[in-house]
PDB file of C-alpha atoms in Angstrom:
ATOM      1  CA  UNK H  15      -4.830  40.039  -2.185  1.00  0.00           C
ATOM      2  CA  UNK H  16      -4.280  36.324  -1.645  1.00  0.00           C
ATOM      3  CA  UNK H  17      -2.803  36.173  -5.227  1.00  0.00           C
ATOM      4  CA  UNK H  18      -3.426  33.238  -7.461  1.00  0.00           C
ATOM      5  CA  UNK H  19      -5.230  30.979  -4.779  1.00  0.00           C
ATOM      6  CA  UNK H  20      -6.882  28.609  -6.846  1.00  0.00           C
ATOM      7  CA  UNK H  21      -3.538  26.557  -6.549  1.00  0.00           C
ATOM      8  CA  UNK H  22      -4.983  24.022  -3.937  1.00  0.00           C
ATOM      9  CA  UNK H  23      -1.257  24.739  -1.750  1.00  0.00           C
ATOM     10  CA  UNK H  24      -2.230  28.379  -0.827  1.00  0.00           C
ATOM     11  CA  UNK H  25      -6.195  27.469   0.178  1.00  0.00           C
ATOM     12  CA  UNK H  26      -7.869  24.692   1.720  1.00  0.00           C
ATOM     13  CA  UNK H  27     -11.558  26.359   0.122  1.00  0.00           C
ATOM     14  CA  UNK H  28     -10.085  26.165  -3.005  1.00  0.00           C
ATOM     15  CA  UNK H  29      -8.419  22.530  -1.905  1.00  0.00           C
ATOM     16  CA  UNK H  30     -11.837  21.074  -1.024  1.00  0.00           C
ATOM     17  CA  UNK H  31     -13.617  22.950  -4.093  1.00  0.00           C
ATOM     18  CA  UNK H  32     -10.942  20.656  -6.156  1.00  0.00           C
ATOM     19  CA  UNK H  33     -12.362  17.669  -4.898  1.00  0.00           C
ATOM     20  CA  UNK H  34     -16.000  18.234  -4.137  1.00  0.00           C
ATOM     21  CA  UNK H  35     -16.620  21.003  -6.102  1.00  0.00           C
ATOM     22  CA  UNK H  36     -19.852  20.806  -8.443  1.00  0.00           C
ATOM     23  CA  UNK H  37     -23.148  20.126  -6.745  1.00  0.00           C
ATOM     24  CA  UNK H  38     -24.018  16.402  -8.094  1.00  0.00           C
ATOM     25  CA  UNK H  39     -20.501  15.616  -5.676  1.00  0.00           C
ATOM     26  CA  UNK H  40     -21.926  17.583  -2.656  1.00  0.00           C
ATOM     27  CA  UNK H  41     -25.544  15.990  -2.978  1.00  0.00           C
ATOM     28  CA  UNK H  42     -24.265  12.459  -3.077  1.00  0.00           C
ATOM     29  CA  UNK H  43     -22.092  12.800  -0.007  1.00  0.00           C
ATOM     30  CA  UNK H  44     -25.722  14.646   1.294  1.00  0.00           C
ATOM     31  CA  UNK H  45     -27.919  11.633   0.271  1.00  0.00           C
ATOM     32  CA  UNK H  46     -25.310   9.095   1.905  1.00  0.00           C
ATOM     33  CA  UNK H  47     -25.180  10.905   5.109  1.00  0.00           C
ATOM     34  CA  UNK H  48     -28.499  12.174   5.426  1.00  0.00           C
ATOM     35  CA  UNK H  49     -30.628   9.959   3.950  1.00  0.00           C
ATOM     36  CA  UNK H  50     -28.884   6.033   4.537  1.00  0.00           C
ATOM     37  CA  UNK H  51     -28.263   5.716   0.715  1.00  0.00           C
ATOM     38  CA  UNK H  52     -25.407   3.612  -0.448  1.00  0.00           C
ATOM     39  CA  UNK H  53     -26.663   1.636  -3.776  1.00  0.00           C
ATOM     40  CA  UNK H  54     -26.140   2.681  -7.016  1.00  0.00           C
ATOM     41  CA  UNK H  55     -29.564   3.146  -7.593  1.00  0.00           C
ATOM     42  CA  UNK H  56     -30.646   4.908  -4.706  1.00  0.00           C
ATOM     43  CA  UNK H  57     -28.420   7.954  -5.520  1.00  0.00           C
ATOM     44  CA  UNK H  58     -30.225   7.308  -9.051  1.00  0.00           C
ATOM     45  CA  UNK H  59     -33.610   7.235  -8.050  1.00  0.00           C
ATOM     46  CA  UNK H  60     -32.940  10.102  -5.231  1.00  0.00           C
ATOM     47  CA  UNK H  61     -31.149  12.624  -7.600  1.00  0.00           C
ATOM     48  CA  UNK H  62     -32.595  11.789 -11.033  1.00  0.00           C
ATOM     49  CA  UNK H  63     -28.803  12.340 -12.090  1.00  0.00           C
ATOM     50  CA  UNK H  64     -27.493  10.624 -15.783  1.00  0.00           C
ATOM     51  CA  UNK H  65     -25.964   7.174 -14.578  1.00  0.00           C
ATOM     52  CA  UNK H  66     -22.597   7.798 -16.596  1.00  0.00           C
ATOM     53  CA  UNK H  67     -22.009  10.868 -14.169  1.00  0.00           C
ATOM     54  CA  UNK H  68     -23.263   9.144 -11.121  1.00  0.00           C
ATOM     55  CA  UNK H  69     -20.710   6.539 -11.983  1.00  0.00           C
ATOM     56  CA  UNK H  70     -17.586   9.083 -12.323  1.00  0.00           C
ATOM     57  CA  UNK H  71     -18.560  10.915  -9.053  1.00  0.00           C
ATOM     58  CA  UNK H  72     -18.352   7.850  -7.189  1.00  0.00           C
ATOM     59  CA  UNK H  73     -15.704   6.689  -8.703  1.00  0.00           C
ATOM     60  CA  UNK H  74     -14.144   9.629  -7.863  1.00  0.00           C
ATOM     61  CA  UNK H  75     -15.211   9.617  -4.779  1.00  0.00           C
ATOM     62  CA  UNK H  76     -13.198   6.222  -4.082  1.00  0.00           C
ATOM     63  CA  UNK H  77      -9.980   7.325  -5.485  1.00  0.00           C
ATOM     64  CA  UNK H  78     -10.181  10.691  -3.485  1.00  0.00           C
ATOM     65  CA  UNK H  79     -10.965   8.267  -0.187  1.00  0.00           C
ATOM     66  CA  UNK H  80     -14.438   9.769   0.875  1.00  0.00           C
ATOM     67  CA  UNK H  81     -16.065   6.659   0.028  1.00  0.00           C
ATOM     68  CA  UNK H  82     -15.840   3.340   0.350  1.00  0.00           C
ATOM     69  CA  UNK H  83     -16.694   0.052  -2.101  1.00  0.00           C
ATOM     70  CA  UNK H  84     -17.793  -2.774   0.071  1.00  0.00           C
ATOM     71  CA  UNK H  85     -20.285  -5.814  -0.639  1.00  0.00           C
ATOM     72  CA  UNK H  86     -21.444  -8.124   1.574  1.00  0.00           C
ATOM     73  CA  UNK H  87     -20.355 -12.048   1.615  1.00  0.00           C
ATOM     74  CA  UNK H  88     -24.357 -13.050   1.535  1.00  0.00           C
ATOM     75  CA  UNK H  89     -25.113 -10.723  -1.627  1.00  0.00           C
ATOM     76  CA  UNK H  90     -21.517 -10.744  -3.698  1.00  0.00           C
ATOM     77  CA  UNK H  91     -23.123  -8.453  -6.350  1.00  0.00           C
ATOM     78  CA  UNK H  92     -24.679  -5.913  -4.423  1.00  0.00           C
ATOM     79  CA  UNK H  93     -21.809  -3.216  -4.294  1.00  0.00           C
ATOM     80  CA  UNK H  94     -22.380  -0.688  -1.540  1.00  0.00           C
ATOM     81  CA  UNK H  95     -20.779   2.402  -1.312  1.00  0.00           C
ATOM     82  CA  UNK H  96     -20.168   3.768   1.635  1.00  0.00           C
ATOM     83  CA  UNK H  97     -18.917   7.379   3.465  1.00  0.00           C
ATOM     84  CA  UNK H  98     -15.661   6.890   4.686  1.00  0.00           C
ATOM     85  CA  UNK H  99     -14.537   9.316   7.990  1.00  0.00           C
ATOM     86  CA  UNK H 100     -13.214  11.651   5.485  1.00  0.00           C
ATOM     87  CA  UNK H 101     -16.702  11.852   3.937  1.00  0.00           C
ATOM     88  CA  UNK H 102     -18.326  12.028   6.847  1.00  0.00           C
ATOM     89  CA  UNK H 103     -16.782  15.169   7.860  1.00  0.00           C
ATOM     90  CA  UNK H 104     -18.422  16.965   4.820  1.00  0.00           C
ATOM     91  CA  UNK H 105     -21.396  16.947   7.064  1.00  0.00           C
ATOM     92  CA  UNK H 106     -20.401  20.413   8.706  1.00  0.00           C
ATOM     93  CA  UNK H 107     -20.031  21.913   4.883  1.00  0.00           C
ATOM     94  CA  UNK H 108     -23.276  20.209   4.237  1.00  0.00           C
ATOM     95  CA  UNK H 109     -25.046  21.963   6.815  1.00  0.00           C
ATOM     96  CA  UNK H 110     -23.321  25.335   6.338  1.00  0.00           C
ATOM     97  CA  UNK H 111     -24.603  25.567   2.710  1.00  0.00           C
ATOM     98  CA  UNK H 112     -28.623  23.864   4.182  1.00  0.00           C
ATOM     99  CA  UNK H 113     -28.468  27.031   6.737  1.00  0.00           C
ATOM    100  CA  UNK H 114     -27.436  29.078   4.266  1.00  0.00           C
ATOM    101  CA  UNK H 115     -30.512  28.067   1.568  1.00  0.00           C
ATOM    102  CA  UNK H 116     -32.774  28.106   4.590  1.00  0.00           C
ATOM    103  CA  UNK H 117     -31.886  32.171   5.180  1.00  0.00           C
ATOM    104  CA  UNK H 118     -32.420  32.843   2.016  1.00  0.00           C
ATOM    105  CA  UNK H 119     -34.101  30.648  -0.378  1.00  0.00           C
ATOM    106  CA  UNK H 120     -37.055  28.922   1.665  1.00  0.00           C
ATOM    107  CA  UNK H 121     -39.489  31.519   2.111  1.00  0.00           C
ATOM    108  CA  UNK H 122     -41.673  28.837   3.324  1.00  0.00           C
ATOM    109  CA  UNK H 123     -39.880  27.541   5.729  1.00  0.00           C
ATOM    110  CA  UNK H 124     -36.744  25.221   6.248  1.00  0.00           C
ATOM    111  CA  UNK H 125     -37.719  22.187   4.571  1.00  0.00           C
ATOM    112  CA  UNK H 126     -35.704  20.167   7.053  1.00  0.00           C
ATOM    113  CA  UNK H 127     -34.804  20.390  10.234  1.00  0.00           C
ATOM    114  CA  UNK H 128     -31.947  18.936  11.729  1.00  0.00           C
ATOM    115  CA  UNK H 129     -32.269  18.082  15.292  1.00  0.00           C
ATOM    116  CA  UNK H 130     -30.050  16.705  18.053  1.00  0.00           C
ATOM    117  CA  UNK H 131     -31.150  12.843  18.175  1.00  0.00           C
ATOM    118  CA  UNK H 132     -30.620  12.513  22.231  1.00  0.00           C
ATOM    119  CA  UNK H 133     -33.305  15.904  22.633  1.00  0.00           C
ATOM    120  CA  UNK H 134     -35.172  17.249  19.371  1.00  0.00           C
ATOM    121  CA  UNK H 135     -33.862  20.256  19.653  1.00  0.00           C
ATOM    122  CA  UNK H 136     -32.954  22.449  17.002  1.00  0.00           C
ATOM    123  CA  UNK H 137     -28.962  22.147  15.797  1.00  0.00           C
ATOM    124  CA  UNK H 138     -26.749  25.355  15.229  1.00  0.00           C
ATOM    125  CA  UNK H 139     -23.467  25.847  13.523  1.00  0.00           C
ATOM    126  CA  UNK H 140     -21.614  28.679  15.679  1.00  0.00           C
ATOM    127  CA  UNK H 141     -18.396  30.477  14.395  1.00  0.00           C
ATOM    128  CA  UNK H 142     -16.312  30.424  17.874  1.00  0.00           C
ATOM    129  CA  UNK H 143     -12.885  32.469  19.199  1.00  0.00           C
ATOM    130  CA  UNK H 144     -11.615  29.862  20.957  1.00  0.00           C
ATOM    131  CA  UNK H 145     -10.572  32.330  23.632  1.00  0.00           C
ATOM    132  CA  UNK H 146     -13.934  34.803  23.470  1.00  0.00           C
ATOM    133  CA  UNK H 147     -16.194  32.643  22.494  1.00  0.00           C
ATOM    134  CA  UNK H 148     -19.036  33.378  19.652  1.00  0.00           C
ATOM    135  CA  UNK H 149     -18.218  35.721  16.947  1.00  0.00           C
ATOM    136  CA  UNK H 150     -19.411  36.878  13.602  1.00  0.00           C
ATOM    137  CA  UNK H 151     -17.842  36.355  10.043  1.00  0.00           C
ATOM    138  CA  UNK H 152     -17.059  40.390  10.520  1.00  0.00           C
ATOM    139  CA  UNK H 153     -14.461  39.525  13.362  1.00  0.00           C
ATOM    140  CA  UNK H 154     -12.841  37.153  11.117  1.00  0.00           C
ATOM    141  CA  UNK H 155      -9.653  37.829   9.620  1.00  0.00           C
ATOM    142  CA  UNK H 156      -7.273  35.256   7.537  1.00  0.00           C
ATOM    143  CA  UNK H 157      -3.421  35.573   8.096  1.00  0.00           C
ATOM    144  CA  UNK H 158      -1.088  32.950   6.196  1.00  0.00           C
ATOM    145  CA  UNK H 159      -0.633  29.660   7.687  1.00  0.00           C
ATOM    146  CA  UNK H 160       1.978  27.038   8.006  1.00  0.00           C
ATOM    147  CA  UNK H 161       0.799  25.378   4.926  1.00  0.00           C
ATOM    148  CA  UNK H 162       1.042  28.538   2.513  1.00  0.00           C
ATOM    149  CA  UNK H 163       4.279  28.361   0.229  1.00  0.00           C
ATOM    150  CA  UNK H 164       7.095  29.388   1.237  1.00  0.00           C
ATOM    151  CA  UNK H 165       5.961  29.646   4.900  1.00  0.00           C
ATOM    152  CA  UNK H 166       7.031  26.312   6.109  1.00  0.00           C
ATOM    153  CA  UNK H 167      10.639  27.109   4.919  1.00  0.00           C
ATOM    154  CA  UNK H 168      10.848  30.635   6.814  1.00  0.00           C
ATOM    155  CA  UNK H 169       9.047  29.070  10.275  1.00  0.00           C
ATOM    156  CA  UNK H 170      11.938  26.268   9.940  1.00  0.00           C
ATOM    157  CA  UNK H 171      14.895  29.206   9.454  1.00  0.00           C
TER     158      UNK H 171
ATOM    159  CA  UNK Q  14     -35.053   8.524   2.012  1.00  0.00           C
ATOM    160  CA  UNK Q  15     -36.097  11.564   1.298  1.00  0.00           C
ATOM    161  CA  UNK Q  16     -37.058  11.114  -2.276  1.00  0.00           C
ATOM    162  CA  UNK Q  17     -36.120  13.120  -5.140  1.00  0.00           C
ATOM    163  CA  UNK Q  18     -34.613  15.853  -2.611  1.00  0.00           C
ATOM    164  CA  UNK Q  19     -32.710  17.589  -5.927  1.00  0.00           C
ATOM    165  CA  UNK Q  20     -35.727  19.210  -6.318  1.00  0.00           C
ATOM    166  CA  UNK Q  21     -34.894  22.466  -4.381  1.00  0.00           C
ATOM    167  CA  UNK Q  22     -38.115  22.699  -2.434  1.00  0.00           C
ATOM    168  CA  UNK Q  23     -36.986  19.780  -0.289  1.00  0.00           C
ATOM    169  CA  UNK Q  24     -33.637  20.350   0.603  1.00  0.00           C
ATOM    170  CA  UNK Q  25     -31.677  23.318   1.437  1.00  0.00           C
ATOM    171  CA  UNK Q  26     -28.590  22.069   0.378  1.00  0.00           C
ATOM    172  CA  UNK Q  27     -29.793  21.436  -2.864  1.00  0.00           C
ATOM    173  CA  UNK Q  28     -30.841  24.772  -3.417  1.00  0.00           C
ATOM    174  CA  UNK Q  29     -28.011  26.548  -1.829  1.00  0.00           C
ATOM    175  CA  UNK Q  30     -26.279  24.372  -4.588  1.00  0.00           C
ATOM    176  CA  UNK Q  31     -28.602  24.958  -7.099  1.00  0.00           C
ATOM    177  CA  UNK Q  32     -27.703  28.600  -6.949  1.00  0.00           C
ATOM    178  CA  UNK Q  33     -23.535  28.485  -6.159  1.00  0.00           C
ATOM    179  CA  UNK Q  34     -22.975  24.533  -6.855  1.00  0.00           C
ATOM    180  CA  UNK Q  35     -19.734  24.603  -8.627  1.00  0.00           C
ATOM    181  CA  UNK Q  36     -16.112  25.542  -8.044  1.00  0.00           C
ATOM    182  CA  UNK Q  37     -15.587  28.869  -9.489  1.00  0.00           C
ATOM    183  CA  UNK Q  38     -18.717  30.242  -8.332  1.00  0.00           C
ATOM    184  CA  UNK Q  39     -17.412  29.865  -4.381  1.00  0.00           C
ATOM    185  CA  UNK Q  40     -14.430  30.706  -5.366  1.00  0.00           C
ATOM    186  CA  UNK Q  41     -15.109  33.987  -6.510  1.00  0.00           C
ATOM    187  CA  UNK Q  42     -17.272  34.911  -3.379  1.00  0.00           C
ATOM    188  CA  UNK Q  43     -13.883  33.509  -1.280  1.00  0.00           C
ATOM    189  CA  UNK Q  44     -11.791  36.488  -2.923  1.00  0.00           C
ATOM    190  CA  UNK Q  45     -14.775  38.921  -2.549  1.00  0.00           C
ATOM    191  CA  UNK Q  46     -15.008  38.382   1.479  1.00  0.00           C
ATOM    192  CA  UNK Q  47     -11.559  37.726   2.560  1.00  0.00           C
ATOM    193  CA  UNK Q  48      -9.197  38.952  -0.380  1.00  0.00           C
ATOM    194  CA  UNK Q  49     -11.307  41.978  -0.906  1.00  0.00           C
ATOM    195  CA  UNK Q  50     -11.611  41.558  -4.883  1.00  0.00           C
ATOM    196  CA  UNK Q  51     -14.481  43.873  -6.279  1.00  0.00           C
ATOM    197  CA  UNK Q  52     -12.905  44.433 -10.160  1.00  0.00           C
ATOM    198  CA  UNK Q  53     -13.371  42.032 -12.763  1.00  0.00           C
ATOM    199  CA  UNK Q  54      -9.328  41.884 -12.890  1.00  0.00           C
ATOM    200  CA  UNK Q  55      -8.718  41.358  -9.405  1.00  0.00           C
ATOM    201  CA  UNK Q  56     -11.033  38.432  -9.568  1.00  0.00           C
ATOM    202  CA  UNK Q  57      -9.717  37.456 -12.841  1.00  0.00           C
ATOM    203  CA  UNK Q  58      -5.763  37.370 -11.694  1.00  0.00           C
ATOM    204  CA  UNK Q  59      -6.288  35.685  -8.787  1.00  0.00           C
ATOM    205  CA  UNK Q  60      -8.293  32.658 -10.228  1.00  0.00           C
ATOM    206  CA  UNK Q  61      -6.883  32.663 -13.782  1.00  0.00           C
ATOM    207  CA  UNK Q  62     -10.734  32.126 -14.587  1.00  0.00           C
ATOM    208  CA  UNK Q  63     -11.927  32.388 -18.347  1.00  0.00           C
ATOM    209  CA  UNK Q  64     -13.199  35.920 -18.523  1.00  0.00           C
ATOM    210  CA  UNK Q  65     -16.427  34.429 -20.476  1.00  0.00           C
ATOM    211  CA  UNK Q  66     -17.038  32.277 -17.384  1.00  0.00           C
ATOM    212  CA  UNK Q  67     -15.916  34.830 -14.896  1.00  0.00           C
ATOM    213  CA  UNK Q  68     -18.605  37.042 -16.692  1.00  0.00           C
ATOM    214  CA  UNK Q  69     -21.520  34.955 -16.415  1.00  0.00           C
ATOM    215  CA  UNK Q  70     -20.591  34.187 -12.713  1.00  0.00           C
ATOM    216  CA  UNK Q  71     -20.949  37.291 -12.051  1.00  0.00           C
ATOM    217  CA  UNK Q  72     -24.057  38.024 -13.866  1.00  0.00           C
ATOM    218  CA  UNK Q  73     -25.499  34.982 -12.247  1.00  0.00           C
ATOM    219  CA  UNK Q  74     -24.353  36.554  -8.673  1.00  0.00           C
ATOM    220  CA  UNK Q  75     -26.490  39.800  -9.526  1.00  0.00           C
ATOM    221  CA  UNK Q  76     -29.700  38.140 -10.761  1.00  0.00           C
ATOM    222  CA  UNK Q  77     -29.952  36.198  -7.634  1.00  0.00           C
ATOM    223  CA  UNK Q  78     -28.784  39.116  -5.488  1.00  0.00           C
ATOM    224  CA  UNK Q  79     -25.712  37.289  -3.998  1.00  0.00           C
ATOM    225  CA  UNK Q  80     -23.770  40.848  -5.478  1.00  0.00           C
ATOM    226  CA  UNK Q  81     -24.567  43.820  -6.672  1.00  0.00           C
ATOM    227  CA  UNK Q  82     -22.628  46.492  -9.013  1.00  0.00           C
ATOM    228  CA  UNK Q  83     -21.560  49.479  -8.100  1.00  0.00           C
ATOM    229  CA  UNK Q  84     -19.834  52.590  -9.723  1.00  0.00           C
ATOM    230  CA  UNK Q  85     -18.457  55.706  -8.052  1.00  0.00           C
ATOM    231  CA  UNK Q  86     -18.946  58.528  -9.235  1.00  0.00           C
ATOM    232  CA  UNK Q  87     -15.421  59.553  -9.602  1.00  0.00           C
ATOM    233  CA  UNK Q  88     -14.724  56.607 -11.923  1.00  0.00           C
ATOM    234  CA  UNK Q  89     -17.937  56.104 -13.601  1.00  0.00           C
ATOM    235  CA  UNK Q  90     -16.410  53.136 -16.180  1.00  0.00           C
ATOM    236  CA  UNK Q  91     -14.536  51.620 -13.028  1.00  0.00           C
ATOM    237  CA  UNK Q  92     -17.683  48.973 -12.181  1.00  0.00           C
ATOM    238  CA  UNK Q  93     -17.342  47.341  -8.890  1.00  0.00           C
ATOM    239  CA  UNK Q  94     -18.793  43.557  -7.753  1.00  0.00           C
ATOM    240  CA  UNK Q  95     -19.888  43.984  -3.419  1.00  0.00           C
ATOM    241  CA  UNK Q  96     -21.277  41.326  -2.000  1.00  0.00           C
ATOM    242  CA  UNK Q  97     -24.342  41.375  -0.820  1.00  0.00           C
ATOM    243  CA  UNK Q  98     -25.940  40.832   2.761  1.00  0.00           C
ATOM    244  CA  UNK Q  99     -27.179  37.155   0.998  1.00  0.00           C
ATOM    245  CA  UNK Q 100     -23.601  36.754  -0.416  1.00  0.00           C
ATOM    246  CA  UNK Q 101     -21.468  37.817   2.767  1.00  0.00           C
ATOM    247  CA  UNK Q 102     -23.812  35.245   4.822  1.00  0.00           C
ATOM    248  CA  UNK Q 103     -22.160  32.375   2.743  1.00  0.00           C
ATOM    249  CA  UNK Q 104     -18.862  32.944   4.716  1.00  0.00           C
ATOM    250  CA  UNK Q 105     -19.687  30.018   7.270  1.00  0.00           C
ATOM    251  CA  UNK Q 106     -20.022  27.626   4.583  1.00  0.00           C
ATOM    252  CA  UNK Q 107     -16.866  29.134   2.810  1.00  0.00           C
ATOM    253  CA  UNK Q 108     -15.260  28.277   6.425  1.00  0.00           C
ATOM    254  CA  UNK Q 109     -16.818  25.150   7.219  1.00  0.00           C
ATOM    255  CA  UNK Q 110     -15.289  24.061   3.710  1.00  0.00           C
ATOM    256  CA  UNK Q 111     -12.081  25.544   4.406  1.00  0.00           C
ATOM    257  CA  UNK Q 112     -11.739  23.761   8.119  1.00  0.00           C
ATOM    258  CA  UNK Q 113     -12.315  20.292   5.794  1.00  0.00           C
ATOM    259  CA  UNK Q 114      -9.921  20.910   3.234  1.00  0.00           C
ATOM    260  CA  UNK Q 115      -7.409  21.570   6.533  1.00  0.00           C
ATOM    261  CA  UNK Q 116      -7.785  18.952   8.371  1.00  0.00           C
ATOM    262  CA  UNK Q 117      -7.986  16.159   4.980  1.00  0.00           C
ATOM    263  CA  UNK Q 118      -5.541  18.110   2.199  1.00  0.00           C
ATOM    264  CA  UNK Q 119      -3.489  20.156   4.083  1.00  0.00           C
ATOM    265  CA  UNK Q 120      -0.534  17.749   5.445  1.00  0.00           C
ATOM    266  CA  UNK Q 121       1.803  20.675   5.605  1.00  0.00           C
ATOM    267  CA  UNK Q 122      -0.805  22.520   8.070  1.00  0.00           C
ATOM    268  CA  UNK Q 123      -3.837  25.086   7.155  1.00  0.00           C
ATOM    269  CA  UNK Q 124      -2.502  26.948   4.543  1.00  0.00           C
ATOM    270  CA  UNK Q 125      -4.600  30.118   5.571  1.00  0.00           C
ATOM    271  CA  UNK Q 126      -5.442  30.849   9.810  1.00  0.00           C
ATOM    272  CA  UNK Q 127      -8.685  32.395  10.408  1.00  0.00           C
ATOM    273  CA  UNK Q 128      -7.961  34.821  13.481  1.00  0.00           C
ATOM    274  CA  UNK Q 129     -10.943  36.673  15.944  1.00  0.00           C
ATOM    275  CA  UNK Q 130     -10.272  40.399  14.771  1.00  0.00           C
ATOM    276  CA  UNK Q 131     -10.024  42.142  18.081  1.00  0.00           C
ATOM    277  CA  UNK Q 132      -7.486  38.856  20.047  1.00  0.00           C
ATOM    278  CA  UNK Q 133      -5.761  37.005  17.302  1.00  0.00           C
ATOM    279  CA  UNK Q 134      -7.100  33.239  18.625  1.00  0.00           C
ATOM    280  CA  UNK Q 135      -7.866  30.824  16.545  1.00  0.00           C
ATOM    281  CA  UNK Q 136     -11.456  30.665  14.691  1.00  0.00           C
ATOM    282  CA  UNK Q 137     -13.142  27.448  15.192  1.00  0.00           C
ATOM    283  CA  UNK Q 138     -17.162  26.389  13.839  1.00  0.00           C
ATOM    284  CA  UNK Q 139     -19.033  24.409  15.608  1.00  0.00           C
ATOM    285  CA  UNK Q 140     -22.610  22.204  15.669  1.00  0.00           C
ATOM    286  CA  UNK Q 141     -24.778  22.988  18.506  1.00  0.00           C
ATOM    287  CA  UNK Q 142     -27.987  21.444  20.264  1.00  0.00           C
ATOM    288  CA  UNK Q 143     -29.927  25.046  21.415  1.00  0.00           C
ATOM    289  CA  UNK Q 144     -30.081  23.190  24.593  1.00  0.00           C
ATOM    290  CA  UNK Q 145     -27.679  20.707  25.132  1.00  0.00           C
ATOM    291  CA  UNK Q 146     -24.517  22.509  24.319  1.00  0.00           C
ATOM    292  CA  UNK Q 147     -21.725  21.028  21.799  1.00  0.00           C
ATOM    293  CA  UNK Q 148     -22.670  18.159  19.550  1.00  0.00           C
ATOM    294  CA  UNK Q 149     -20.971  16.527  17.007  1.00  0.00           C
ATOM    295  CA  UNK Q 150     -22.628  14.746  13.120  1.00  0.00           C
ATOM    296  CA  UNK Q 151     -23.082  11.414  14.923  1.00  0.00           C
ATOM    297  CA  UNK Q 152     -25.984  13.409  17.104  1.00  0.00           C
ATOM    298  CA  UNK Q 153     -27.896  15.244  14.427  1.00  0.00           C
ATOM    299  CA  UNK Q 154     -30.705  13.550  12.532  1.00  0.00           C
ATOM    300  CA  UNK Q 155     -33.098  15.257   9.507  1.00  0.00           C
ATOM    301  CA  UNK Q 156     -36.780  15.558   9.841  1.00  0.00           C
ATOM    302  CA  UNK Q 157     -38.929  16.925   7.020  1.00  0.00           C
ATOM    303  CA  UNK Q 158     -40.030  21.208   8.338  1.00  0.00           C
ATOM    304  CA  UNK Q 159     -42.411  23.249   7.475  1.00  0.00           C
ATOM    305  CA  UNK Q 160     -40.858  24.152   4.089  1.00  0.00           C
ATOM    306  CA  UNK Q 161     -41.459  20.579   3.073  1.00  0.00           C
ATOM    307  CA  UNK Q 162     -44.099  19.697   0.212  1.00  0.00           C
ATOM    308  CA  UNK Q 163     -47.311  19.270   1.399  1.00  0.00           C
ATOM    309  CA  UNK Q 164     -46.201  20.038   5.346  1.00  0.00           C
ATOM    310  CA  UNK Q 165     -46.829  23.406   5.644  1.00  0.00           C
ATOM    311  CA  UNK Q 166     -50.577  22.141   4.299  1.00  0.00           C
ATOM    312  CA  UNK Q 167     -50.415  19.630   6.838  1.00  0.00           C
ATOM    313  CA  UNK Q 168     -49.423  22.070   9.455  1.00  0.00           C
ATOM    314  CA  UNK Q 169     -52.538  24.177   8.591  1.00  0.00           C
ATOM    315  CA  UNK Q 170     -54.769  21.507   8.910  1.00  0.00           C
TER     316      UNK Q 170
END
């Protein structure tokens, strides 16, 4: 057992969970990426979420660094927020969890399909050795890294 | 935009999310693939989760097949939580989450090393074009599939 590894030192799941953690959080950072929204009210009219949490997520969301206020000199009041790189790197998560509900919760079909822009063809996410190359989640084991407690102080000894 | 995309018939994410968006609910599917927690207790000590919400977790994990309960018959009052096929498949997303958390919240290095079973290299995830090979976010774009309202319709037509 990992013991208790909701502390955010011993996991980096349970690290991201901390900060992204409840779906309104992960479908904002989906709508910016995905979909080009960055006002206010088009994560309002896109998620149909209550404006006083759509206002703490992205507030959060700025303090935590995956997004970005900025407005533009020519419209002062027009606030945009906007994925920082941090933020945009959610897009691998993003498309983890879309696979994911496309296996098993779209018996109709994927109900979109993301596509490499230079060809149209289909995109994959592929769990890799980096010396045998592909692999499945059953070769997959998780050892203690450098960041776990205690570790960095017995690598240093 | 892709218009009210909560909805879970238009988004994959969104119902992947609808089904395991929040914290504890990951969480608890972390512990049952790589800490190999099946008990209500081992879950319980490792998270320091509420039993109440712990309980309807994993209620909510059996009525939409993610788990499934199990008893042996040598221990008949010793009930067991196993991940199903459905809930074992979310391990890429547990990972792709994981790799984010390292490379944004870990400054002290990846707390946890995901290893290839049978050489001990390093496990990396990648996005790839079917045809092209490697690609990274910046190449992907979204069109609406088959599991889109009103597409597969369309489709037929």
């Amino acid at each position: 057992m990992l013991g208790k590894t909701y502390d955010d030192q011993v996991c980096s799941i349970a690290s991201a969970l901390n900060v992204i953690g409840e779906r309104w959080s992960l479908l904002i950072v989906r709508d910016a990426l995905f979909a080009g929204a960055t006002r206010f009210k088009d994560f309002q009219r896109s998620l149909g979420v209550a404006p006083n949490i759509l206002s703490s997520r992205l507030d959060a969301f700025i303090s935590t660094g995956i997004m970005e206020r900025r407005t533009d000199a020519d419209r002062p009041h027009q606030v945009e927020y906007v994925l920082t790189a941090k933020g945009r790197d959610l897009g691998p998560a993003l498309l983890a969890l879309n696979f994911w509900g496309d296996r098993w919760w779209s018996p109709q079909g994927p109900p979109n399909i993301y596509e490499h822009s230079q060809c149209g063809s289909r995109i994959r996410q592929e769990l890799t050795c980096v010396d045998c190359g592909p692999v499945t989640m059953d070769d997959v084991v998780v050892h203690p890294g450098l960041g776990f407690p205690g570790r960095a102080k017995q690598a240093g000894n």
